[in-house]
mmCIF file of C-alpha atoms and ligand atoms in Angstrom:
data_model
loop_
_atom_site.group_PDB
_atom_site.id
_atom_site.type_symbol
_atom_site.label_atom_id
_atom_site.label_comp_id
_atom_site.label_asym_id
_atom_site.label_seq_id
_atom_site.Cartn_x
_atom_site.Cartn_y
_atom_site.Cartn_z
ATOM 1 C CA UNK A 1 3.680 24.929 -6.692
ATOM 2 C CA UNK A 2 4.727 22.067 -4.448
ATOM 3 C CA UNK A 3 6.608 19.000 -5.688
ATOM 4 C CA UNK A 4 5.705 15.379 -5.100
ATOM 5 C CA UNK A 5 6.714 11.907 -6.218
ATOM 6 C CA UNK A 6 3.805 10.011 -7.777
ATOM 7 C CA UNK A 7 3.165 6.984 -9.985
ATOM 8 C CA UNK A 8 0.315 5.976 -12.254
ATOM 9 C CA UNK A 9 1.065 2.291 -12.752
ATOM 10 C CA UNK A 10 2.400 -0.571 -10.648
ATOM 11 C CA UNK A 11 5.909 -1.427 -11.706
ATOM 12 C CA UNK A 12 9.662 -1.102 -11.263
ATOM 13 C CA UNK A 13 11.190 1.892 -9.418
ATOM 14 C CA UNK A 14 11.229 3.960 -12.617
ATOM 15 C CA UNK A 15 7.436 4.367 -12.507
ATOM 16 C CA UNK A 16 8.163 6.940 -9.776
ATOM 17 C CA UNK A 17 8.365 10.466 -11.103
ATOM 18 C CA UNK A 18 8.590 13.960 -9.735
ATOM 19 C CA UNK A 19 5.666 16.235 -10.522
ATOM 20 C CA UNK A 20 4.361 19.657 -9.552
ATOM 21 C CA UNK A 21 1.189 19.762 -7.461
ATOM 22 C CA UNK A 22 -0.888 22.691 -6.204
ATOM 23 C CA UNK A 23 0.387 23.998 -2.892
ATOM 24 C CA UNK A 24 -1.416 22.024 -0.165
ATOM 25 C CA UNK A 25 -3.953 24.024 1.838
ATOM 26 C CA UNK A 26 -4.875 23.254 5.449
ATOM 27 C CA UNK A 27 -8.526 22.198 5.609
ATOM 28 C CA UNK A 28 -10.478 22.396 8.849
ATOM 29 C CA UNK A 29 -8.602 20.431 11.500
ATOM 30 C CA UNK A 30 -5.473 20.098 9.350
ATOM 31 C CA UNK A 31 -2.036 21.650 9.194
ATOM 32 C CA UNK A 32 0.395 22.065 6.309
ATOM 33 C CA UNK A 33 3.883 20.720 6.908
ATOM 34 C CA UNK A 34 6.847 21.753 4.756
ATOM 35 C CA UNK A 35 8.654 18.438 4.510
ATOM 36 C CA UNK A 36 12.370 18.435 5.290
ATOM 37 C CA UNK A 37 12.931 14.673 5.094
ATOM 38 C CA UNK A 38 10.804 11.718 3.984
ATOM 39 C CA UNK A 39 11.531 8.263 5.360
ATOM 40 C CA UNK A 40 11.796 5.477 2.769
ATOM 41 C CA UNK A 41 10.350 2.148 3.963
ATOM 42 C CA UNK A 42 10.316 -1.267 2.251
ATOM 43 C CA UNK A 43 6.493 -1.158 2.194
ATOM 44 C CA UNK A 44 6.621 1.886 -0.134
ATOM 45 C CA UNK A 45 8.494 -0.233 -2.662
ATOM 46 C CA UNK A 46 6.337 -3.327 -2.089
ATOM 47 C CA UNK A 47 3.118 -1.397 -2.824
ATOM 48 C CA UNK A 48 4.694 0.335 -5.847
ATOM 49 C CA UNK A 49 5.914 -3.004 -7.193
ATOM 50 C CA UNK A 50 2.607 -4.821 -6.633
ATOM 51 C CA UNK A 51 4.025 -7.120 -3.919
ATOM 52 C CA UNK A 52 1.313 -5.895 -1.565
ATOM 53 C CA UNK A 53 -2.272 -5.460 -2.806
ATOM 54 C CA UNK A 54 -3.522 -1.932 -3.328
ATOM 55 C CA UNK A 55 -6.663 -0.456 -4.891
ATOM 56 C CA UNK A 56 -6.680 0.249 -8.647
ATOM 57 C CA UNK A 57 -4.784 3.444 -9.495
ATOM 58 C CA UNK A 58 -7.315 5.987 -10.731
ATOM 59 C CA UNK A 59 -5.188 9.113 -10.266
ATOM 60 C CA UNK A 60 -1.476 9.787 -9.657
ATOM 61 C CA UNK A 61 -0.667 7.977 -6.440
ATOM 62 C CA UNK A 62 1.478 9.707 -3.803
ATOM 63 C CA UNK A 63 4.164 7.771 -1.923
ATOM 64 C CA UNK A 64 5.515 7.721 1.612
ATOM 65 C CA UNK A 65 4.112 7.306 5.103
ATOM 66 C CA UNK A 66 6.889 8.818 7.268
ATOM 67 C CA UNK A 67 8.479 12.242 7.321
ATOM 68 C CA UNK A 68 9.478 15.312 9.271
ATOM 69 C CA UNK A 69 9.285 19.034 8.687
ATOM 70 C CA UNK A 70 7.967 22.379 9.853
ATOM 71 C CA UNK A 71 4.342 23.499 10.194
ATOM 72 C CA UNK A 72 3.642 26.410 7.832
ATOM 73 C CA UNK A 73 -0.146 26.769 8.121
ATOM 74 C CA UNK A 74 -2.877 25.877 10.625
ATOM 75 C CA UNK A 75 -6.443 25.059 9.609
ATOM 76 C CA UNK A 76 -9.464 26.017 11.684
ATOM 77 C CA UNK A 77 -9.830 24.231 14.995
ATOM 78 C CA UNK A 78 -6.271 22.916 15.322
ATOM 79 C CA UNK A 79 -4.981 22.977 18.873
ATOM 80 C CA UNK A 80 -1.647 22.043 20.378
ATOM 81 C CA UNK A 81 0.469 23.014 17.346
ATOM 82 C CA UNK A 82 1.735 26.358 16.025
ATOM 83 C CA UNK A 83 3.217 27.645 12.795
ATOM 84 C CA UNK A 84 6.977 27.074 12.989
ATOM 85 C CA UNK A 85 6.746 23.872 15.071
ATOM 86 C CA UNK A 86 9.111 21.098 14.012
ATOM 87 C CA UNK A 87 7.226 17.798 13.740
ATOM 88 C CA UNK A 88 7.667 14.134 12.889
ATOM 89 C CA UNK A 89 4.967 12.582 10.683
ATOM 90 C CA UNK A 90 3.628 9.018 10.702
ATOM 91 C CA UNK A 91 0.957 7.150 8.783
ATOM 92 C CA UNK A 92 0.573 9.868 6.139
ATOM 93 C CA UNK A 93 -0.236 9.523 2.448
ATOM 94 C CA UNK A 94 2.475 11.174 0.429
ATOM 95 C CA UNK A 95 5.481 12.312 2.443
ATOM 96 C CA UNK A 96 7.675 12.058 -0.685
ATOM 97 C CA UNK A 97 6.778 15.700 -1.342
ATOM 98 C CA UNK A 98 7.842 19.231 -0.515
ATOM 99 C CA UNK A 99 4.654 19.847 1.513
ATOM 100 C CA UNK A 100 1.613 17.966 2.760
ATOM 101 C CA UNK A 101 -1.730 18.849 4.370
ATOM 102 C CA UNK A 102 -2.387 16.464 7.248
ATOM 103 C CA UNK A 103 -4.359 15.960 10.445
ATOM 104 C CA UNK A 104 -2.296 16.624 13.586
ATOM 105 C CA UNK A 105 -3.095 13.140 14.913
ATOM 106 C CA UNK A 106 -0.280 11.991 12.604
ATOM 107 C CA UNK A 107 2.256 14.388 14.146
ATOM 108 C CA UNK A 108 4.464 14.703 17.194
ATOM 109 C CA UNK A 109 6.639 17.650 18.154
ATOM 110 C CA UNK A 110 10.354 17.274 17.459
ATOM 111 C CA UNK A 111 12.820 18.875 19.860
ATOM 112 C CA UNK A 112 15.775 20.753 18.335
ATOM 113 C CA UNK A 113 18.132 17.917 19.324
ATOM 114 C CA UNK A 114 16.387 15.462 16.949
ATOM 115 C CA UNK A 115 17.157 16.002 13.260
ATOM 116 C CA UNK A 116 14.561 15.923 10.486
ATOM 117 C CA UNK A 117 16.204 12.792 9.046
ATOM 118 C CA UNK A 118 15.875 11.041 12.414
ATOM 119 C CA UNK A 119 12.298 12.261 12.753
ATOM 120 C CA UNK A 120 11.508 10.778 9.343
ATOM 121 C CA UNK A 121 12.903 7.422 10.441
ATOM 122 C CA UNK A 122 10.579 6.777 13.365
ATOM 123 C CA UNK A 123 7.005 6.201 12.187
ATOM 124 C CA UNK A 124 6.891 2.758 10.596
ATOM 125 C CA UNK A 125 10.072 1.206 12.055
ATOM 126 C CA UNK A 126 9.653 2.215 15.687
ATOM 127 C CA UNK A 127 5.860 1.937 15.533
ATOM 128 C CA UNK A 128 6.040 -1.625 14.238
ATOM 129 C CA UNK A 129 8.754 -2.720 16.655
ATOM 130 C CA UNK A 130 7.055 -1.188 19.694
ATOM 131 C CA UNK A 131 3.639 -2.643 18.824
ATOM 132 C CA UNK A 132 5.039 -6.085 18.068
ATOM 133 C CA UNK A 133 6.910 -6.238 21.379
ATOM 134 C CA UNK A 134 3.858 -5.023 23.296
ATOM 135 C CA UNK A 135 1.609 -7.547 21.508
ATOM 136 C CA UNK A 136 4.070 -10.328 22.361
ATOM 137 C CA UNK A 137 4.084 -9.110 25.975
ATOM 138 C CA UNK A 138 7.862 -8.871 25.972
ATOM 139 C CA UNK A 139 9.132 -7.896 29.398
ATOM 140 C CA UNK A 140 12.051 -8.094 31.794
ATOM 141 C CA UNK A 141 13.461 -11.611 32.041
ATOM 142 C CA UNK A 142 12.521 -12.581 28.485
ATOM 143 C CA UNK A 143 15.152 -13.776 26.016
ATOM 144 C CA UNK A 144 14.159 -12.306 22.650
ATOM 145 C CA UNK A 145 15.396 -13.429 19.225
ATOM 146 C CA UNK A 146 15.110 -10.679 16.588
ATOM 147 C CA UNK A 147 15.645 -11.779 12.991
ATOM 148 C CA UNK A 148 17.089 -8.964 10.821
ATOM 149 C CA UNK A 149 18.084 -7.077 13.945
ATOM 150 C CA UNK A 150 20.240 -4.719 11.875
ATOM 151 C CA UNK A 151 17.295 -3.344 9.867
ATOM 152 C CA UNK A 152 15.324 -0.264 10.823
ATOM 153 C CA UNK A 153 12.577 -2.252 12.564
ATOM 154 C CA UNK A 154 15.078 -4.693 14.067
ATOM 155 C CA UNK A 155 17.240 -1.960 15.592
ATOM 156 C CA UNK A 156 14.162 -0.319 17.096
ATOM 157 C CA UNK A 157 13.029 -3.658 18.555
ATOM 158 C CA UNK A 158 16.490 -4.284 20.009
ATOM 159 C CA UNK A 159 16.553 -0.891 21.705
ATOM 160 C CA UNK A 160 13.046 -1.030 23.195
ATOM 161 C CA UNK A 161 13.639 -4.549 24.492
ATOM 162 C CA UNK A 162 17.059 -3.791 25.976
ATOM 163 C CA UNK A 163 15.523 -0.736 27.644
ATOM 164 C CA UNK A 164 12.875 -3.024 29.203
ATOM 165 C CA UNK A 165 15.484 -5.378 30.706
ATOM 166 C CA UNK A 166 15.269 -8.099 28.062
ATOM 167 C CA UNK A 167 18.201 -10.196 26.801
ATOM 168 C CA UNK A 168 18.252 -9.785 23.015
ATOM 169 C CA UNK A 169 19.858 -12.028 20.393
ATOM 170 C CA UNK A 170 19.790 -10.303 16.990
ATOM 171 C CA UNK A 171 20.668 -11.731 13.585
ATOM 172 C CA UNK A 172 22.600 -9.649 11.053
ATOM 173 C CA UNK A 173 25.428 -9.718 8.550
ATOM 174 C CA UNK A 174 28.774 -9.839 10.378
ATOM 175 C CA UNK A 175 29.584 -6.294 9.233
ATOM 176 C CA UNK A 176 26.595 -5.064 11.287
ATOM 177 C CA UNK A 177 27.521 -6.855 14.523
ATOM 178 C CA UNK A 178 29.428 -3.970 16.090
ATOM 179 C CA UNK A 179 26.399 -1.712 15.665
ATOM 180 C CA UNK A 180 24.121 -4.275 17.327
ATOM 181 C CA UNK A 181 26.530 -4.805 20.200
ATOM 182 C CA UNK A 182 26.559 -1.053 20.699
ATOM 183 C CA UNK A 183 22.750 -1.167 21.039
ATOM 184 C CA UNK A 184 22.990 -3.854 23.713
ATOM 185 C CA UNK A 185 22.153 -6.981 21.686
ATOM 186 C CA UNK A 186 24.109 -10.208 21.246
ATOM 187 C CA UNK A 187 24.674 -10.306 17.463
ATOM 188 C CA UNK A 188 24.835 -13.526 15.457
ATOM 189 C CA UNK A 189 25.067 -14.172 11.730
ATOM 190 C CA UNK A 190 22.049 -15.491 9.843
ATOM 191 C CA UNK A 191 22.566 -18.389 7.407
ATOM 192 C CA UNK A 192 23.519 -22.069 7.750
ATOM 193 C CA UNK A 193 23.898 -23.178 11.370
ATOM 194 C CA UNK A 194 21.758 -20.327 12.749
ATOM 195 C CA UNK A 195 19.911 -22.542 15.221
ATOM 196 C CA UNK A 196 23.141 -23.846 16.769
ATOM 197 C CA UNK A 197 24.563 -20.338 17.047
ATOM 198 C CA UNK A 198 21.409 -19.087 18.779
ATOM 199 C CA UNK A 199 21.510 -22.060 21.184
ATOM 200 C CA UNK A 200 25.115 -21.247 22.059
ATOM 201 C CA UNK A 201 24.313 -17.564 22.567
ATOM 202 C CA UNK A 202 21.245 -18.332 24.705
ATOM 203 C CA UNK A 203 21.942 -21.578 26.604
ATOM 204 C CA UNK A 204 18.849 -21.126 28.801
ATOM 205 C CA UNK A 205 16.597 -20.862 25.751
ATOM 206 C CA UNK A 206 14.659 -18.291 23.753
ATOM 207 C CA UNK A 207 11.272 -17.234 25.169
ATOM 208 C CA UNK A 208 10.022 -14.995 22.352
ATOM 209 C CA UNK A 209 10.929 -14.298 18.694
ATOM 210 C CA UNK A 210 10.233 -11.493 16.237
ATOM 211 C CA UNK A 211 10.862 -12.128 12.550
ATOM 212 C CA UNK A 212 11.742 -8.989 10.601
ATOM 213 C CA UNK A 213 13.497 -10.977 7.846
ATOM 214 C CA UNK A 214 10.743 -13.134 6.377
ATOM 215 C CA UNK A 215 13.023 -16.020 5.431
ATOM 216 C CA UNK A 216 12.143 -19.702 5.854
ATOM 217 C CA UNK A 217 15.208 -19.930 8.070
ATOM 218 C CA UNK A 218 13.883 -17.255 10.440
ATOM 219 C CA UNK A 219 10.528 -19.008 10.744
ATOM 220 C CA UNK A 220 12.028 -22.497 11.156
ATOM 221 C CA UNK A 221 14.569 -21.468 13.794
ATOM 222 C CA UNK A 222 11.908 -19.587 15.743
ATOM 223 C CA UNK A 223 9.604 -22.629 15.648
ATOM 224 C CA UNK A 224 12.447 -24.887 16.808
ATOM 225 C CA UNK A 225 13.512 -22.685 19.716
ATOM 226 C CA UNK A 226 10.437 -20.937 21.138
ATOM 227 C CA UNK A 227 8.131 -23.341 22.997
ATOM 228 C CA UNK A 228 5.014 -21.121 22.829
ATOM 229 C CA UNK A 229 3.919 -20.321 19.246
ATOM 230 C CA UNK A 230 1.836 -17.425 20.545
ATOM 231 C CA UNK A 231 5.183 -15.806 21.321
ATOM 232 C CA UNK A 232 6.500 -16.021 17.758
ATOM 233 C CA UNK A 233 5.536 -13.251 15.356
ATOM 234 C CA UNK A 234 6.461 -12.164 11.858
ATOM 235 C CA UNK A 235 6.057 -8.738 10.297
ATOM 236 C CA UNK A 236 6.898 -10.025 6.813
ATOM 237 C CA UNK A 237 5.254 -13.421 6.294
ATOM 238 C CA UNK A 238 1.698 -12.302 6.985
ATOM 239 C CA UNK A 239 0.096 -14.397 4.227
ATOM 240 C CA UNK A 240 1.376 -17.758 5.522
ATOM 241 C CA UNK A 241 1.956 -17.087 9.235
ATOM 242 C CA UNK A 242 -1.243 -18.913 10.212
ATOM 243 C CA UNK A 243 -0.027 -22.070 8.477
ATOM 244 C CA UNK A 244 2.913 -22.116 10.924
ATOM 245 C CA UNK A 245 0.646 -21.363 13.872
ATOM 246 C CA UNK A 246 2.487 -18.113 14.579
ATOM 247 C CA UNK A 247 1.292 -14.528 14.824
ATOM 248 C CA UNK A 248 1.603 -11.840 12.167
ATOM 249 C CA UNK A 249 1.319 -8.108 12.450
ATOM 250 C CA UNK A 250 0.420 -6.660 9.030
ATOM 251 C CA UNK A 251 3.077 -7.734 6.504
ATOM 252 C CA UNK A 252 0.337 -9.007 4.201
ATOM 253 C CA UNK A 253 -1.609 -10.709 7.005
ATOM 254 C CA UNK A 254 -5.341 -11.115 6.389
ATOM 255 C CA UNK A 255 -5.866 -10.353 10.103
ATOM 256 C CA UNK A 256 -6.029 -6.586 10.667
ATOM 257 C CA UNK A 257 -4.292 -4.952 13.601
ATOM 258 C CA UNK A 258 -6.544 -4.429 16.617
ATOM 259 C CA UNK A 259 -7.431 -0.958 17.864
ATOM 260 C CA UNK A 260 -5.011 -1.520 20.741
ATOM 261 C CA UNK A 261 -2.213 -2.452 18.347
ATOM 262 C CA UNK A 262 -2.917 0.603 16.178
ATOM 263 C CA UNK A 263 -2.797 2.740 19.328
ATOM 264 C CA UNK A 264 0.619 1.254 20.238
ATOM 265 C CA UNK A 265 1.931 2.128 16.782
ATOM 266 C CA UNK A 266 0.786 5.722 17.290
ATOM 267 C CA UNK A 267 2.121 5.895 20.857
ATOM 268 C CA UNK A 268 5.575 4.872 19.644
ATOM 269 C CA UNK A 269 6.121 8.191 17.850
ATOM 270 C CA UNK A 270 6.262 10.480 20.922
ATOM 271 C CA UNK A 271 7.836 7.670 23.023
ATOM 272 C CA UNK A 272 10.686 7.294 20.557
ATOM 273 C CA UNK A 273 11.187 11.031 20.174
ATOM 274 C CA UNK A 274 11.558 11.299 23.964
ATOM 275 C CA UNK A 275 14.127 8.480 23.975
ATOM 276 C CA UNK A 276 16.042 10.098 21.081
ATOM 277 C CA UNK A 277 16.065 13.432 22.882
ATOM 278 C CA UNK A 278 17.474 11.852 26.054
ATOM 279 C CA UNK A 279 20.148 9.980 24.112
ATOM 280 C CA UNK A 280 18.618 6.574 24.922
ATOM 281 C CA UNK A 281 17.718 5.642 21.343
ATOM 282 C CA UNK A 282 19.629 5.776 18.070
ATOM 283 C CA UNK A 283 18.379 5.860 14.504
ATOM 284 C CA UNK A 284 21.102 4.723 12.141
ATOM 285 C CA UNK A 285 20.909 7.015 9.146
ATOM 286 C CA UNK A 286 21.707 5.828 5.632
ATOM 287 C CA UNK A 287 21.872 7.659 2.309
ATOM 288 C CA UNK A 288 20.143 11.030 2.079
ATOM 289 C CA UNK A 289 18.996 11.511 -1.513
ATOM 290 C CA UNK A 290 17.263 14.401 -3.268
ATOM 291 C CA UNK A 291 13.500 13.916 -3.641
ATOM 292 C CA UNK A 292 13.906 13.521 -7.410
ATOM 293 C CA UNK A 293 15.957 10.350 -6.758
ATOM 294 C CA UNK A 294 13.086 8.402 -5.198
ATOM 295 C CA UNK A 295 13.512 5.642 -7.785
ATOM 296 C CA UNK A 296 17.144 5.221 -6.742
ATOM 297 C CA UNK A 297 16.034 5.061 -3.097
ATOM 298 C CA UNK A 298 13.631 2.232 -3.938
ATOM 299 C CA UNK A 299 16.358 0.375 -5.839
ATOM 300 C CA UNK A 300 18.589 0.586 -2.769
ATOM 301 C CA UNK A 301 15.817 -0.647 -0.462
ATOM 302 C CA UNK A 302 14.912 -3.540 -2.737
ATOM 303 C CA UNK A 303 18.535 -4.604 -3.171
ATOM 304 C CA UNK A 304 19.301 -4.305 0.602
ATOM 305 C CA UNK A 305 22.163 -2.182 -0.707
ATOM 306 C CA UNK A 306 22.248 0.479 1.996
ATOM 307 C CA UNK A 307 22.690 0.342 5.741
ATOM 308 C CA UNK A 308 20.575 2.669 7.822
ATOM 309 C CA UNK A 309 17.422 4.639 7.139
ATOM 310 C CA UNK A 310 17.269 6.108 3.628
ATOM 311 C CA UNK A 311 15.625 9.527 3.511
ATOM 312 C CA UNK A 312 14.593 11.801 0.652
ATOM 313 C CA UNK A 313 15.272 15.506 0.957
ATOM 314 C CA UNK A 314 12.867 17.787 -0.988
HETATM 315 N N1 LIG B 1 4.266 -5.737 9.104
HETATM 316 C C1 LIG B 1 4.592 -4.471 9.236
HETATM 317 O O1 LIG B 1 3.801 -3.651 9.712
HETATM 318 C C2 LIG B 1 5.952 -4.037 8.784
HETATM 319 C C3 LIG B 1 6.434 -2.788 9.171
HETATM 320 C C4 LIG B 1 7.722 -2.429 8.816
HETATM 321 C C5 LIG B 1 8.495 -3.293 8.040
HETATM 322 N N2 LIG B 1 7.975 -4.474 7.643
HETATM 323 C C6 LIG B 1 8.787 -5.396 6.827
HETATM 324 O O2 LIG B 1 9.851 -5.843 7.649
HETATM 325 C C7 LIG B 1 11.027 -6.040 6.868
HETATM 326 C C8 LIG B 1 12.169 -5.233 7.475
HETATM 327 O O3 LIG B 1 11.880 -3.851 7.361
HETATM 328 P P1 LIG B 1 13.030 -2.773 7.684
HETATM 329 O O4 LIG B 1 12.462 -1.431 7.465
HETATM 330 O O5 LIG B 1 13.665 -3.097 8.988
HETATM 331 O O6 LIG B 1 14.052 -3.110 6.506
HETATM 332 P P2 LIG B 1 15.577 -2.700 6.335
HETATM 333 O O7 LIG B 1 15.924 -1.571 7.229
HETATM 334 O O8 LIG B 1 15.781 -2.561 4.876
HETATM 335 O O9 LIG B 1 16.387 -3.960 6.876
HETATM 336 C C9 LIG B 1 16.346 -5.180 6.245
HETATM 337 C C10 LIG B 1 17.244 -6.103 7.011
HETATM 338 O O10 LIG B 1 17.082 -7.421 6.496
HETATM 339 C C11 LIG B 1 18.265 -8.094 6.812
HETATM 340 N N3 LIG B 1 18.400 -9.282 5.986
HETATM 341 C C12 LIG B 1 18.645 -9.349 4.648
HETATM 342 N N4 LIG B 1 18.693 -10.640 4.274
HETATM 343 C C13 LIG B 1 18.474 -11.390 5.387
HETATM 344 C C14 LIG B 1 18.408 -12.790 5.645
HETATM 345 N N5 LIG B 1 18.572 -13.694 4.670
HETATM 346 N N6 LIG B 1 18.175 -13.193 6.921
HETATM 347 C C15 LIG B 1 18.013 -12.311 7.919
HETATM 348 N N7 LIG B 1 18.062 -10.962 7.730
HETATM 349 C C16 LIG B 1 18.286 -10.531 6.479
HETATM 350 C C17 LIG B 1 19.365 -7.101 6.560
HETATM 351 O O11 LIG B 1 20.415 -7.426 7.434
HETATM 352 P P3 LIG B 1 21.980 -7.157 7.080
HETATM 353 O O12 LIG B 1 22.046 -5.762 6.491
HETATM 354 O O13 LIG B 1 22.627 -7.266 8.395
HETATM 355 O O14 LIG B 1 22.389 -8.211 6.105
HETATM 356 C C18 LIG B 1 18.710 -5.775 6.912
HETATM 357 O O15 LIG B 1 19.174 -5.291 8.135
HETATM 358 C C19 LIG B 1 10.647 -5.618 5.441
HETATM 359 O O16 LIG B 1 10.282 -6.771 4.717
HETATM 360 C C20 LIG B 1 9.445 -4.725 5.636
HETATM 361 O O17 LIG B 1 8.586 -4.672 4.510
HETATM 362 C C21 LIG B 1 6.724 -4.875 8.002
#
């Protein structure tokens, strides 16, 4: 039997429980991946807690979109992958498990130099950051303000943008500033006086802003400093972004991502793996917890109580 985290009702982290499931079998065009690490994202906790709408629960609901592991079985018609390949997984349904059957379009090969924990930390964070920057047409010469630059999405956005020749100002708690400096950003503290601190850090102005924090402060400072509202986006305040005249990419937005934006999110997986392998990208790892401690992982995410990507190890 395989093991998986599931829940049968919306609620607090303790609705998550470990259960045994039949061993997944690779259907036509699918592979089975033995999961070695599952990435924990805030959206997992938001859906579980009812902060993002989801269909009625009619059967135990699996959890987790990101992961990494080893292919153990190939279904008919699968090309480009072999049993024994190490892979990163994105956009899956149920990576909080010991194994999953999945279409290879959700996978990218992982070189030996990239760990399973790193591989499990790419899908949503790097995909979101990469797509948001591409949608905002961020390019060399821009001055980008990233709110919550120390988070998983924020750090990915900082690194892509720095790589593209962009000047990046990133907000974070002071204890995270050294990490952001290391990634090439100019760190500043969020909180009272943020606008003045950004103005001092970027005397020639901010041309584009990405909100990964979702606070009123992040929205207000972006509106005050970026002349073109088409170049302000949030990934958290989707429901009310339109009322500010700014863009939203998911995050509860009623406007779905375009096919091009979905393609950018997918493209980010192999792009980021290549950057990790060449030493040009870093994924800050946080606590690594046993799969059975998924509820604890969600508590940590909800309380912002851990730095770095939390992963579950089956
Ligand atoms: N729309 C999408 O498709 C999408 C995709 C991914 C994530 N998201 C959302 O984006 C947000 C960030 O995700 P993540 O994975 O990067 O989360 P994360 O790794 O848990 O990071 C959260 C960050 O928020 C920062 N923060 C906490 N309070 C803040 C405040 N008052 N002002 C500014 N920053 C503050 C923290 O900074 P310090 O630790 O420095 O205090 C932390 O680095 C979440 O709400 C998530 O649900 C949306």
